[in-house]
Coordinates of C-alpha atoms in Angstrom, one line a residue:
M194 CA -7.4 -11.3 40.2
V195 CA -5.2 -14.1 40.6
N196 CA -1.3 -14.5 40.9
G197 CA 0.5 -15.7 37.7
P198 CA 3.0 -18.9 37.6
P199 CA 3.8 -20.8 39.8
H200 CA 1.3 -19.9 42.8
F201 CA -2.3 -19.2 40.9
T202 CA -3.2 -18.0 44.3
E203 CA -6.2 -15.3 44.6
S204 CA -4.2 -12.1 44.6
T205 CA -4.7 -9.4 47.7
V206 CA -4.3 -6.4 45.2
F207 CA -8.0 -6.5 44.0
P208 CA -10.7 -7.5 46.6
R209 CA -13.1 -9.9 44.5
E210 CA -16.1 -8.3 43.1
S211 CA -19.1 -10.4 43.8
R212 CA -21.7 -8.3 42.2
K213 CA -23.5 -10.1 39.4
N214 CA -23.4 -7.1 36.7
C215 CA -19.5 -6.8 36.2
K216 CA -19.5 -6.3 32.4
V217 CA -15.8 -5.4 31.6
Y218 CA -12.5 -4.5 33.1
T219 CA -9.3 -3.5 31.4
Y220 CA -5.6 -3.0 32.4
S221 CA -3.2 -0.2 31.5
K222 CA -0.7 -0.9 29.0
D223 CA 2.0 -1.2 31.6
G224 CA -0.2 -3.1 33.9
T225 CA 0.1 -0.8 36.8
L226 CA -3.8 0.3 36.7
F227 CA -6.6 -1.6 36.7
A228 CA -10.3 -0.6 36.2
W229 CA -13.7 -2.3 36.0
A230 CA -17.2 -1.6 35.6
N231 CA -19.7 -3.4 38.0
G232 CA -23.0 -2.0 36.5
E233 CA -23.1 0.5 38.9
K234 CA -19.6 2.3 38.8
V235 CA -16.4 2.0 37.2
N236 CA -13.4 2.0 39.5
I237 CA -9.8 2.6 39.2
I238 CA -7.3 0.8 41.4
S239 CA -3.5 1.0 41.4
V240 CA -2.1 -2.5 40.8
T241 CA 1.4 -1.7 42.6
N242 CA 0.0 -0.1 46.0
K243 CA -3.5 -1.5 46.1
R244 CA -5.1 1.6 46.4
L245 CA -8.7 2.8 44.7
L246 CA -7.9 5.7 42.7
H247 CA -11.3 6.8 41.5
S248 CA -14.6 5.8 40.9
F249 CA -17.2 7.4 38.6
D250 CA -21.1 6.7 38.2
L251 CA -21.5 5.3 34.9
P252 CA -24.0 2.3 35.0
K253 CA -24.3 1.5 31.6
T254 CA -20.8 1.4 30.6
V255 CA -19.7 -1.7 28.1
C256 CA -16.1 -0.7 27.1
L257 CA -13.0 0.8 29.0
E258 CA -9.6 1.7 27.8
F259 CA -6.3 3.3 29.2
S260 CA -4.2 5.8 27.0
P261 CA -0.7 4.5 26.6
Q262 CA 0.7 6.6 29.4
N263 CA -2.2 6.1 31.8
T264 CA -3.1 9.9 31.5
I265 CA -6.8 8.7 30.4
L266 CA -9.5 6.7 31.0
A267 CA -12.0 6.4 27.9
T268 CA -15.3 5.0 28.8
W269 CA -18.1 4.4 26.3
Q270 CA -22.0 3.1 26.5
P271 CA -24.2 2.2 23.8
Y272 CA -25.8 5.2 22.2
T273 CA -29.2 6.1 22.7
T274 CA -31.8 8.5 21.3
S275 CA -34.8 10.2 23.2
K276 CA -38.2 9.4 22.0
D277 CA -38.8 12.6 20.1
G278 CA -35.9 11.9 18.1
T279 CA -33.9 14.4 19.2
A280 CA -30.0 13.6 19.4
G281 CA -28.7 11.6 21.9
I282 CA -26.2 12.8 25.0
P283 CA -22.6 11.9 24.4
N284 CA -21.5 8.4 25.2
L285 CA -18.0 8.1 25.1
Q286 CA -16.1 10.2 28.2
L287 CA -12.3 10.9 28.4
Y288 CA -11.6 11.0 32.2
D289 CA -8.3 12.4 33.7
V290 CA -6.9 9.5 35.5
K291 CA -4.8 11.8 38.0
T292 CA -7.7 14.1 38.7
G293 CA -10.6 12.3 38.0
T294 CA -12.5 15.1 36.0
C295 CA -14.1 14.3 32.9
L296 CA -11.8 16.0 29.7
K297 CA -14.1 15.8 27.2
S298 CA -17.7 13.7 25.9
F299 CA -18.2 12.7 22.2
I300 CA -20.8 11.2 20.6
Q301 CA -19.7 7.5 19.2
K302 CA -22.6 5.7 17.7
K303 CA -20.8 2.6 16.7
A304 CA -19.1 0.1 19.6
Q305 CA -16.5 -0.8 16.4
N306 CA -13.2 0.9 16.9
W307 CA -15.1 3.3 19.9
Y308 CA -12.0 4.3 21.7
P309 CA -10.1 7.1 20.2
F310 CA -6.1 5.9 18.8
W311 CA -3.4 7.5 20.5
S312 CA 0.5 7.7 19.8
E313 CA 2.6 5.6 22.1
D314 CA 3.7 9.1 23.5
E315 CA 0.4 10.5 23.7
I316 CA 1.6 13.4 21.5
I317 CA -1.3 13.0 18.8
C318 CA -4.8 11.3 19.3
A319 CA -7.0 10.4 16.5
R320 CA -10.5 9.6 15.8
N321 CA -12.4 8.9 12.9
V322 CA -15.8 11.1 12.5
N323 CA -17.9 11.3 9.6
N324 CA -15.5 9.9 7.2
E325 CA -12.7 12.2 8.2
V326 CA -9.7 11.5 10.6
H327 CA -9.3 14.0 13.5
F328 CA -6.2 14.7 15.3
F329 CA -5.9 16.0 18.6
E330 CA -2.3 17.3 20.2
N331 CA -1.0 16.6 23.6
N332 CA -4.8 15.7 24.9
N333 CA -6.2 18.8 24.3
F334 CA -9.9 18.1 23.1
N335 CA -11.1 21.3 22.5
T336 CA -9.1 21.9 19.5
I337 CA -8.7 20.2 16.3
A338 CA -5.3 20.1 15.5
N339 CA -5.5 18.5 12.1
K340 CA -7.8 16.7 9.7
L341 CA -7.4 14.2 7.3
H342 CA -10.0 14.3 4.4
L343 CA -10.5 11.8 1.6
Q344 CA -13.7 10.8 0.2
K345 CA -15.3 8.7 2.8
I346 CA -12.6 7.1 4.9
N347 CA -13.7 4.2 6.1
D348 CA -11.2 3.0 8.7
F349 CA -7.4 4.2 9.6
V350 CA -4.6 2.8 11.9
L351 CA -2.0 4.9 13.7
S352 CA 1.7 3.1 13.5
P353 CA 3.2 2.1 16.8
G354 CA 6.4 3.4 18.3
P355 CA 7.8 7.0 18.5
Q356 CA 8.0 9.9 16.2
P357 CA 7.7 10.2 13.1
Y358 CA 4.1 9.4 13.4
K359 CA 2.3 7.5 10.4
V360 CA -1.0 6.6 9.7
A361 CA -2.8 3.9 6.9
V362 CA -5.9 4.8 5.8
Y363 CA -8.8 2.8 3.9
V364 CA -11.2 4.3 1.4
P365 CA -13.6 1.8 -0.1
G366 CA -14.2 1.8 -4.0
S367 CA -17.5 3.1 -5.6
K368 CA -19.0 3.3 -8.9
G369 CA -16.4 1.0 -10.6
A370 CA -13.3 2.8 -9.0
P371 CA -11.0 0.6 -6.8
S372 CA -10.6 0.6 -3.2
F373 CA -7.2 1.8 -1.6
V374 CA -5.2 2.1 1.1
R375 CA -2.7 5.1 1.3
L376 CA 0.1 5.7 4.0
Y377 CA 0.9 9.3 5.5
Q378 CA 3.3 10.5 7.5
Y379 CA 1.9 13.0 10.0
P380 CA 0.8 15.9 9.7
N381 CA 1.6 15.8 5.9
F382 CA -2.1 15.2 4.5
A383 CA -2.2 18.2 1.8
G384 CA -1.5 17.8 -1.8
P385 CA -1.7 15.1 -4.4
H386 CA 1.8 13.3 -4.1
V387 CA 2.3 13.6 -0.2
A388 CA 1.1 10.1 0.5
L389 CA 4.3 7.9 1.8
A390 CA 2.6 5.1 -0.2
N391 CA -0.7 4.0 -2.1
K392 CA -2.0 0.9 -3.1
S393 CA -5.1 0.1 -5.1
F394 CA -7.1 -2.9 -5.4
F395 CA -10.4 -4.2 -6.6
K396 CA -12.5 -7.2 -4.7
A397 CA -12.8 -5.5 -1.1
D398 CA -15.8 -5.0 1.0
K399 CA -13.6 -4.6 4.1
V400 CA -10.1 -4.6 5.0
T401 CA -7.8 -5.0 8.0
M402 CA -4.3 -3.2 8.3
L403 CA -1.7 -4.4 10.4
W404 CA 1.4 -2.5 10.9
N405 CA 4.8 -4.0 12.0
K406 CA 6.2 -2.9 15.4
K407 CA 9.1 -0.5 13.9
A408 CA 6.4 0.9 11.6
T409 CA 8.2 0.1 8.2
A410 CA 5.0 -1.8 6.4
V411 CA 1.5 -2.7 6.6
L412 CA -0.1 -5.9 5.7
V413 CA -3.8 -5.0 4.2
I414 CA -6.1 -8.4 4.3
A415 CA -8.8 -7.3 1.9
S416 CA -12.0 -9.3 1.6
T417 CA -15.2 -9.6 0.2
E418 CA -18.5 -10.7 1.8
V419 CA -19.2 -12.8 -1.3
D420 CA -17.1 -15.4 -3.6
K421 CA -18.7 -14.7 -7.1
T422 CA -17.0 -17.8 -8.2
G423 CA -18.8 -19.7 -5.5
A424 CA -15.7 -21.6 -4.3
S425 CA -15.9 -20.6 -0.8
Y426 CA -18.9 -19.8 1.8
Y427 CA -16.3 -17.2 3.5
G428 CA -16.0 -14.8 0.5
E429 CA -12.9 -13.9 -1.1
Q430 CA -9.2 -12.6 0.6
T431 CA -6.5 -11.2 -0.8
L432 CA -3.1 -10.0 1.1
H433 CA -1.3 -7.2 0.2
Y434 CA 2.1 -5.8 1.5
I435 CA 2.6 -1.9 1.6
A436 CA 5.9 -0.3 2.6
T437 CA 6.7 3.2 3.9
N438 CA 8.9 3.6 1.2
G439 CA 6.7 3.4 -1.6
E440 CA 7.2 -0.7 -2.2
S441 CA 4.2 -2.6 -2.7
A442 CA 3.0 -6.2 -3.9
V443 CA 0.4 -8.6 -3.5
V444 CA 1.5 -11.8 -1.2
Q445 CA 1.3 -14.9 -3.4
L446 CA -0.2 -17.5 -1.4
P447 CA 0.2 -21.0 -3.2
K448 CA -3.1 -22.4 -1.9
N449 CA -6.5 -21.3 -2.8
G450 CA -9.3 -20.9 -0.1
P451 CA -9.8 -18.4 2.8
I452 CA -7.0 -16.2 4.8
Y453 CA -7.5 -17.2 8.4
D454 CA -4.7 -15.3 10.4
V455 CA -1.8 -12.9 9.6
V456 CA 0.4 -12.0 12.4
W457 CA 4.0 -9.9 12.1
N458 CA 6.8 -11.5 14.3
S459 CA 7.9 -8.5 16.8
S460 CA 11.2 -8.5 14.9
S461 CA 9.2 -6.9 11.9
T462 CA 11.1 -8.8 9.5
E463 CA 8.9 -11.6 8.8
F464 CA 5.3 -12.6 8.9
C465 CA 3.2 -15.5 9.0
V466 CA 0.0 -16.7 7.1
V467 CA -2.7 -19.1 7.8
Y468 CA -4.5 -19.9 4.5
G469 CA -6.2 -22.3 2.2
F470 CA -9.0 -24.7 2.3
M471 CA -8.9 -27.1 5.4
P472 CA -6.2 -28.4 6.1
A473 CA -5.0 -25.0 6.0
K474 CA -1.5 -24.2 5.3
A475 CA 0.8 -22.1 7.0
T476 CA 3.8 -20.0 5.5
I477 CA 6.2 -17.4 7.1
F478 CA 7.3 -14.5 4.5
N479 CA 10.0 -12.1 4.5
L480 CA 10.0 -8.4 3.9
K481 CA 10.4 -9.2 -0.1
C482 CA 6.7 -11.5 0.2
D483 CA 8.9 -14.8 -0.5
P484 CA 8.1 -18.0 1.3
V485 CA 11.0 -18.6 4.1
F486 CA 9.3 -21.5 5.6
D487 CA 6.4 -23.8 4.9
F488 CA 4.6 -25.5 8.0
G489 CA 2.7 -28.0 5.9
T490 CA -0.9 -28.5 6.1
G491 CA -3.1 -29.1 9.2
P492 CA -6.2 -28.4 11.0
R493 CA -5.4 -24.7 12.1
N494 CA -6.7 -21.6 12.0
A495 CA -4.9 -19.0 13.7
A496 CA -1.1 -18.0 14.2
Y497 CA 0.7 -16.4 17.8
Y498 CA 4.0 -15.4 18.1
S499 CA 5.7 -15.5 21.4
P500 CA 6.2 -11.4 22.6
H501 CA 10.0 -12.5 22.0
G502 CA 9.1 -13.6 18.4
H503 CA 11.3 -16.6 18.7
I504 CA 8.6 -19.2 19.3
L505 CA 5.4 -19.7 17.1
V506 CA 1.9 -21.3 18.2
L507 CA -0.5 -22.5 15.0
A508 CA -3.6 -23.4 16.5
G509 CA -7.2 -24.7 15.1
F510 CA -9.7 -23.1 17.6
G511 CA -13.5 -22.4 16.9
N512 CA -14.8 -25.0 15.1
L513 CA -11.8 -27.2 15.0
R514 CA -10.8 -29.2 17.7
G515 CA -8.3 -27.0 19.5
Q516 CA -5.1 -28.7 18.3
M517 CA -1.6 -26.4 18.7
E518 CA 1.6 -26.9 16.9
V519 CA 4.6 -24.8 19.0
W520 CA 7.4 -24.4 16.7
D521 CA 10.7 -22.9 17.6
V522 CA 11.3 -20.5 14.5
K523 CA 14.9 -19.9 14.9
N524 CA 15.6 -23.7 14.1
Y525 CA 12.2 -24.4 12.5
K526 CA 11.8 -27.1 14.8
L527 CA 8.7 -28.5 16.5
I528 CA 8.6 -28.4 20.2
S529 CA 5.2 -29.8 21.5
K530 CA 1.8 -30.7 20.1
P531 CA -0.8 -29.6 23.0
V532 CA -4.3 -30.1 22.7
A533 CA -6.8 -27.2 24.3
S534 CA -10.2 -28.5 23.1
D535 CA -13.1 -26.1 22.9
S536 CA -10.6 -22.9 23.3
T537 CA -12.2 -19.6 22.2
Y538 CA -9.3 -17.5 23.4
F539 CA -5.5 -17.6 23.2
A540 CA -2.8 -15.4 24.9
W541 CA 1.0 -15.5 25.6
C542 CA 1.8 -14.5 28.7
P543 CA 4.7 -11.4 28.3
D544 CA 7.4 -13.5 30.1
G545 CA 7.4 -15.6 26.5
E546 CA 7.1 -18.6 28.5
H547 CA 3.4 -19.3 29.6
I548 CA 0.1 -19.4 27.6
L549 CA -3.3 -19.1 28.4
T550 CA -6.4 -20.8 26.9
A551 CA -9.9 -20.4 27.6
T552 CA -13.4 -21.1 26.5
C553 CA -15.8 -18.5 27.3
A554 CA -19.3 -16.9 26.7
P555 CA -21.0 -15.9 24.5
R556 CA -19.1 -18.1 21.9
L557 CA -19.4 -21.2 24.2
R558 CA -21.7 -21.2 27.3
V559 CA -20.8 -25.1 28.4
N560 CA -17.5 -26.0 29.8
N561 CA -16.6 -22.6 30.6
G562 CA -12.8 -22.1 32.3
Y563 CA -9.2 -21.5 31.7
K564 CA -5.8 -23.4 31.2
I565 CA -2.3 -22.1 31.9
W566 CA 0.2 -24.0 30.1
H567 CA 4.1 -24.3 29.6
Y568 CA 5.0 -24.1 25.8
T569 CA 6.5 -27.3 26.1
G570 CA 2.7 -28.6 26.2
S571 CA 2.5 -29.3 30.0
I572 CA -0.9 -27.7 32.3
L573 CA 0.0 -25.7 35.0
H574 CA -3.1 -24.6 36.3
K575 CA -6.8 -25.3 35.2
Y576 CA -9.9 -23.5 36.2
D577 CA -13.5 -24.5 35.3
V578 CA -16.4 -22.3 36.2
P579 CA -19.4 -24.1 38.0
S580 CA -22.0 -25.4 35.8
N581 CA -24.3 -22.3 36.4
G582 CA -21.9 -19.9 35.4
E583 CA -20.1 -18.4 32.6
L584 CA -16.9 -16.9 32.1
W585 CA -16.8 -13.6 29.9
Q586 CA -13.5 -12.5 30.1
V587 CA -9.9 -13.7 31.1
S588 CA -6.6 -12.1 30.3
W589 CA -2.7 -11.6 31.6
Q590 CA -1.7 -8.5 33.4
P591 CA 0.5 -7.0 31.0
F592 CA 4.0 -5.6 31.1
L593 CA 6.3 -3.3 29.1
D594 CA 8.7 -4.7 26.6
G595 CA 12.2 -5.7 28.0
I596 CA 10.7 -6.3 31.6
F597 CA 11.2 -10.2 30.8
P598 CA 14.3 -11.1 29.0
A599 CA 14.1 -13.7 26.1
K600 CA 15.2 -17.1 27.5
T601 CA 16.6 -20.4 25.7
V602 CA 14.1 -22.3 24.4
T603 CA 13.6 -25.5 25.7
Y604 CA 12.3 -28.8 24.2
Q605 CA 11.6 -30.8 27.4
A606 CA 8.4 -30.6 29.1
V607 CA 8.2 -28.9 32.1
P608 CA 6.8 -30.8 35.1
S609 CA 3.5 -30.5 36.6
E610 CA 0.9 -31.6 39.3
V611 CA -1.8 -31.3 37.0
P612 CA -2.7 -34.0 35.3
S613 CA -2.6 -33.9 31.3
E614 CA -6.0 -34.7 29.5
E615 CA -6.1 -37.0 26.8
P616 CA -8.4 -35.7 24.0
K617 CA -11.2 -37.9 23.3
V618 CA -10.9 -39.7 19.9
A619 CA -14.4 -39.9 18.1
T620 CA -14.0 -43.0 15.9
A621 CA -15.4 -42.5 12.6
Y622 CA -19.1 -44.1 11.7
R623 CA -18.9 -47.3 10.2
P624 CA -21.8 -49.0 8.3
P625 CA -23.1 -52.7 9.9
A626 CA -21.9 -54.3 6.5
L627 CA -18.3 -53.3 7.5
R628 CA -18.1 -53.4 11.0
N629 CA -16.7 -56.9 11.0
K630 CA -13.9 -56.0 8.4
P631 CA -10.5 -54.9 9.1
I632 CA -10.5 -50.8 9.2
T633 CA -8.4 -49.5 6.0
N634 CA -6.8 -46.2 6.9
S635 CA -7.9 -44.0 4.0
K636 CA -7.7 -40.1 4.3
L637 CA -9.4 -37.5 3.3
H638 CA -6.7 -35.3 2.4
E639 CA -3.0 -35.9 1.4
E640 CA -1.0 -33.8 4.2
E641 CA 1.7 -31.9 3.1
P642 CA 5.0 -31.9 5.4
P643 CA 6.9 -28.8 6.7
Q644 CA 9.3 -27.6 4.3
N645 CA 12.2 -24.9 4.3
M646 CA 11.8 -22.6 1.6
K647 CA 14.7 -20.8 2.1
P648 CA 16.7 -20.4 -1.6
Q649 CA 19.4 -23.1 -1.5
P650 CA 23.2 -22.7 -2.9
G651 CA 23.0 -21.7 -6.5
H652 CA 19.2 -20.8 -6.8
D653 CA 18.2 -17.5 -6.5
K654 CA 14.4 -18.2 -5.4
P655 CA 13.1 -21.6 -3.8
L656 CA 11.2 -23.0 -6.7
S657 CA 7.5 -24.1 -6.3
K658 CA 6.2 -27.4 -6.9
T659 CA 4.9 -27.0 -10.5
A660 CA 8.6 -25.4 -11.4
L661 CA 10.3 -28.2 -10.0
K662 CA 7.8 -30.9 -11.8
N663 CA 8.7 -28.9 -14.8
Q664 CA 12.4 -28.7 -14.4
R665 CA 12.3 -32.5 -13.6
K666 CA 10.2 -33.0 -16.9
H667 CA 12.3 -31.1 -18.9
E668 CA 15.7 -32.9 -17.6
A669 CA 14.1 -36.2 -18.6
K670 CA 13.0 -35.1 -22.1
K671 CA 17.1 -34.0 -22.5
A672 CA 18.6 -36.9 -21.5
A673 CA 16.0 -39.0 -23.7
K674 CA 17.0 -36.8 -27.0
E675 CA 20.5 -37.4 -25.9
A676 CA 19.9 -41.3 -25.5
R677 CA 18.0 -41.4 -29.0
S678 CA 20.7 -39.1 -31.0
D679 CA 23.3 -41.7 -30.4
K680 CA 22.8 -45.6 -31.2
S681 CA 26.1 -47.0 -30.6
P682 CA 25.8 -49.8 -28.1
D683 CA 28.7 -49.4 -26.4
V684 CA 28.7 -45.4 -26.2
T685 CA 29.5 -43.8 -22.8
P686 CA 26.3 -43.8 -20.9
T687 CA 24.7 -40.4 -20.8
P688 CA 24.3 -39.2 -17.0
A689 CA 21.0 -39.7 -15.5
P690 CA 18.4 -36.5 -14.9
Q691 CA 18.7 -35.3 -11.3
S692 CA 15.3 -36.8 -10.6
V693 CA 16.4 -39.9 -11.0
P694 CA 17.6 -41.6 -7.8
Q695 CA 21.3 -42.4 -7.2
N696 CA 21.2 -46.1 -6.8
T697 CA 19.4 -46.6 -10.6
I698 CA 21.9 -47.0 -13.5
S699 CA 22.5 -44.5 -15.8
Q700 CA 20.7 -44.2 -19.1
S701 CA 21.6 -46.1 -22.3
T702 CA 20.2 -48.0 -25.2
F703 CA 21.2 -51.2 -26.6
G704 CA 19.6 -51.3 -30.0
D705 CA 17.0 -53.9 -29.2
P706 CA 13.8 -52.4 -28.6
E707 CA 12.2 -54.8 -26.4
I708 CA 15.3 -54.7 -23.7
D709 CA 15.5 -50.6 -23.9
K710 CA 11.5 -50.9 -23.0
K711 CA 12.0 -53.4 -20.2
I712 CA 14.9 -51.0 -19.0
K713 CA 12.6 -48.0 -18.9
N714 CA 9.8 -49.6 -17.4
L715 CA 12.2 -51.0 -14.4
K716 CA 13.6 -47.3 -13.7
K717 CA 10.2 -45.6 -13.7
K718 CA 9.5 -48.6 -11.1
L719 CA 12.5 -47.5 -9.0
K720 CA 11.8 -43.7 -9.5
A721 CA 8.2 -44.9 -7.8
I722 CA 9.8 -46.6 -5.2
E723 CA 12.4 -43.5 -4.1
Q724 CA 9.2 -41.0 -4.1
L725 CA 7.5 -43.6 -1.6
K726 CA 10.4 -43.7 0.5
E727 CA 10.9 -40.1 0.9
Q728 CA 7.1 -40.0 1.9
A729 CA 7.6 -42.6 4.3
A730 CA 10.7 -40.4 6.0
A731 CA 8.5 -37.1 6.1
G732 CA 6.1 -39.3 8.2
K733 CA 3.5 -40.5 5.8
Q734 CA 1.7 -43.8 6.4
L735 CA 2.0 -45.8 3.5
E736 CA -0.9 -48.4 2.2
K737 CA -0.4 -52.2 2.4
N738 CA 0.5 -52.3 -1.8
Q739 CA 2.9 -49.3 -1.6
L740 CA 5.0 -51.3 1.2
E741 CA 4.8 -54.3 -1.1
K742 CA 6.6 -51.9 -3.8
I743 CA 9.3 -50.9 -1.6
Q744 CA 10.1 -54.7 -0.4
K745 CA 10.5 -55.5 -4.4
E746 CA 13.5 -52.7 -4.6
T747 CA 16.2 -55.5 -4.4
A748 CA 14.7 -57.7 -6.9
I749 CA 14.2 -54.9 -9.4
L750 CA 17.6 -53.7 -9.2
Q751 CA 19.3 -57.3 -10.0
E752 CA 16.8 -57.4 -13.2
L753 CA 17.9 -54.2 -14.4
E754 CA 21.8 -55.1 -13.9
E755 CA 21.1 -58.3 -15.6
L756 CA 19.5 -56.6 -18.7
E757 CA 22.4 -53.5 -18.6
L758 CA 24.9 -56.4 -18.7
G759 CA 23.2 -58.4 -21.3
I760 CA 23.0 -61.7 -19.3

């Protein structure tokens, strides 16, 4: 256990555990209790007064979890049956943290969703048993207080926060019937119309359900194992929004491809989605499922909101290089672009200022270690595991909401004694025939710049790219029609469509088809130059011939003026 910023010294709370069979550890939700399994016993200590509270003989334990109010420690070990085929012994134990007694043991065969789900006040606790959800009240596990029975419940998620408690359940489709997710309010489960909301959909082999913090809505990522169109190796994903007031919608994502990550802001009023074939797009949506801000495209597959919801990190981990973009989401300004190569883990510190990235086994078994960053991009602390060792687990000590106040976002990099690492840039392979020739900057993908998607004054909704293109075409056609309808040479020029740049001269005809054709071509060139200027302003690197086009603007304007004046 290590002290956090700024010291990073070894903590005196927890004496280092040197046994080689440590499998797992966990903190309580408020960070005051710490439990770990060392291959012989499961121990619990108080972080506040450094005292060992309990020790249990559970050598095979691989999973640990505290209940929200620190009343119970749940432990899980792999389920085994005896050789003669008789049922195995219960492998999920619930221990009273105060007394150290075992309150109840259950058989829990699967490691996935092994632990019981408690409400934050521990009034109710729920488990999925044989496609039913069993509810217990006030930690009395000898009596099932309620059951939610639907045909084959595959998964469920309890809502966060205080009463009234809500539960989202997922039932997979079968025999041509669609899958569905339903929201219920505890304990109203009986009757055909008691569900708060219902959303059915095809194309779902599994789902991920994400409640927002205020428990007013759920985001459902429905995914299939196989994409029948053959477009994606990852199967096919769709994103659905379901509110507790009965409203539901499919979140329309403008780019095709996998959905890598979906996260709620802690404000519960917006969410961020990372999606689409690489380079992936990232977009923030509001509760109407309308896009609010588009971060453009980039090498990313994950998103992480800070605990206070005022900073968003977009990152590319796993098979990507570890590039991160840290954004101020109040002003939509980029703060920093650090690179955490080979990272397999990311976590915000509860203070909303520091970040932890790590390379852990078994995802990667070499170069294991962790780094502590400030969100402005400075590395404050770095630890590398010796070459013969592996890092399995690393995490911050949790704290309850409100302990750390939100601070003003800073853009200036915080000073650090740890030297920043420049990532090694791998040069592209060049065949021998091209090695002595100049390098041309050709990009595999056109990257899209970030853009604000909030409705502009006078518009109800932001226009999509296609809609904007169609609008411009329509305006251009209208202007051309008006020009054709009046052949008089001294007619008042008709106003140019909005898409024509301001510095071009307004549309008019001169009776001579040759001159009209020249003017039209020159205006087309000016429009292309204006578009190139916009791309350059957005940070796109232009080709040599494109830069030459821009340089010709003055000459084209002069030629156009001469034609218009009839010189």
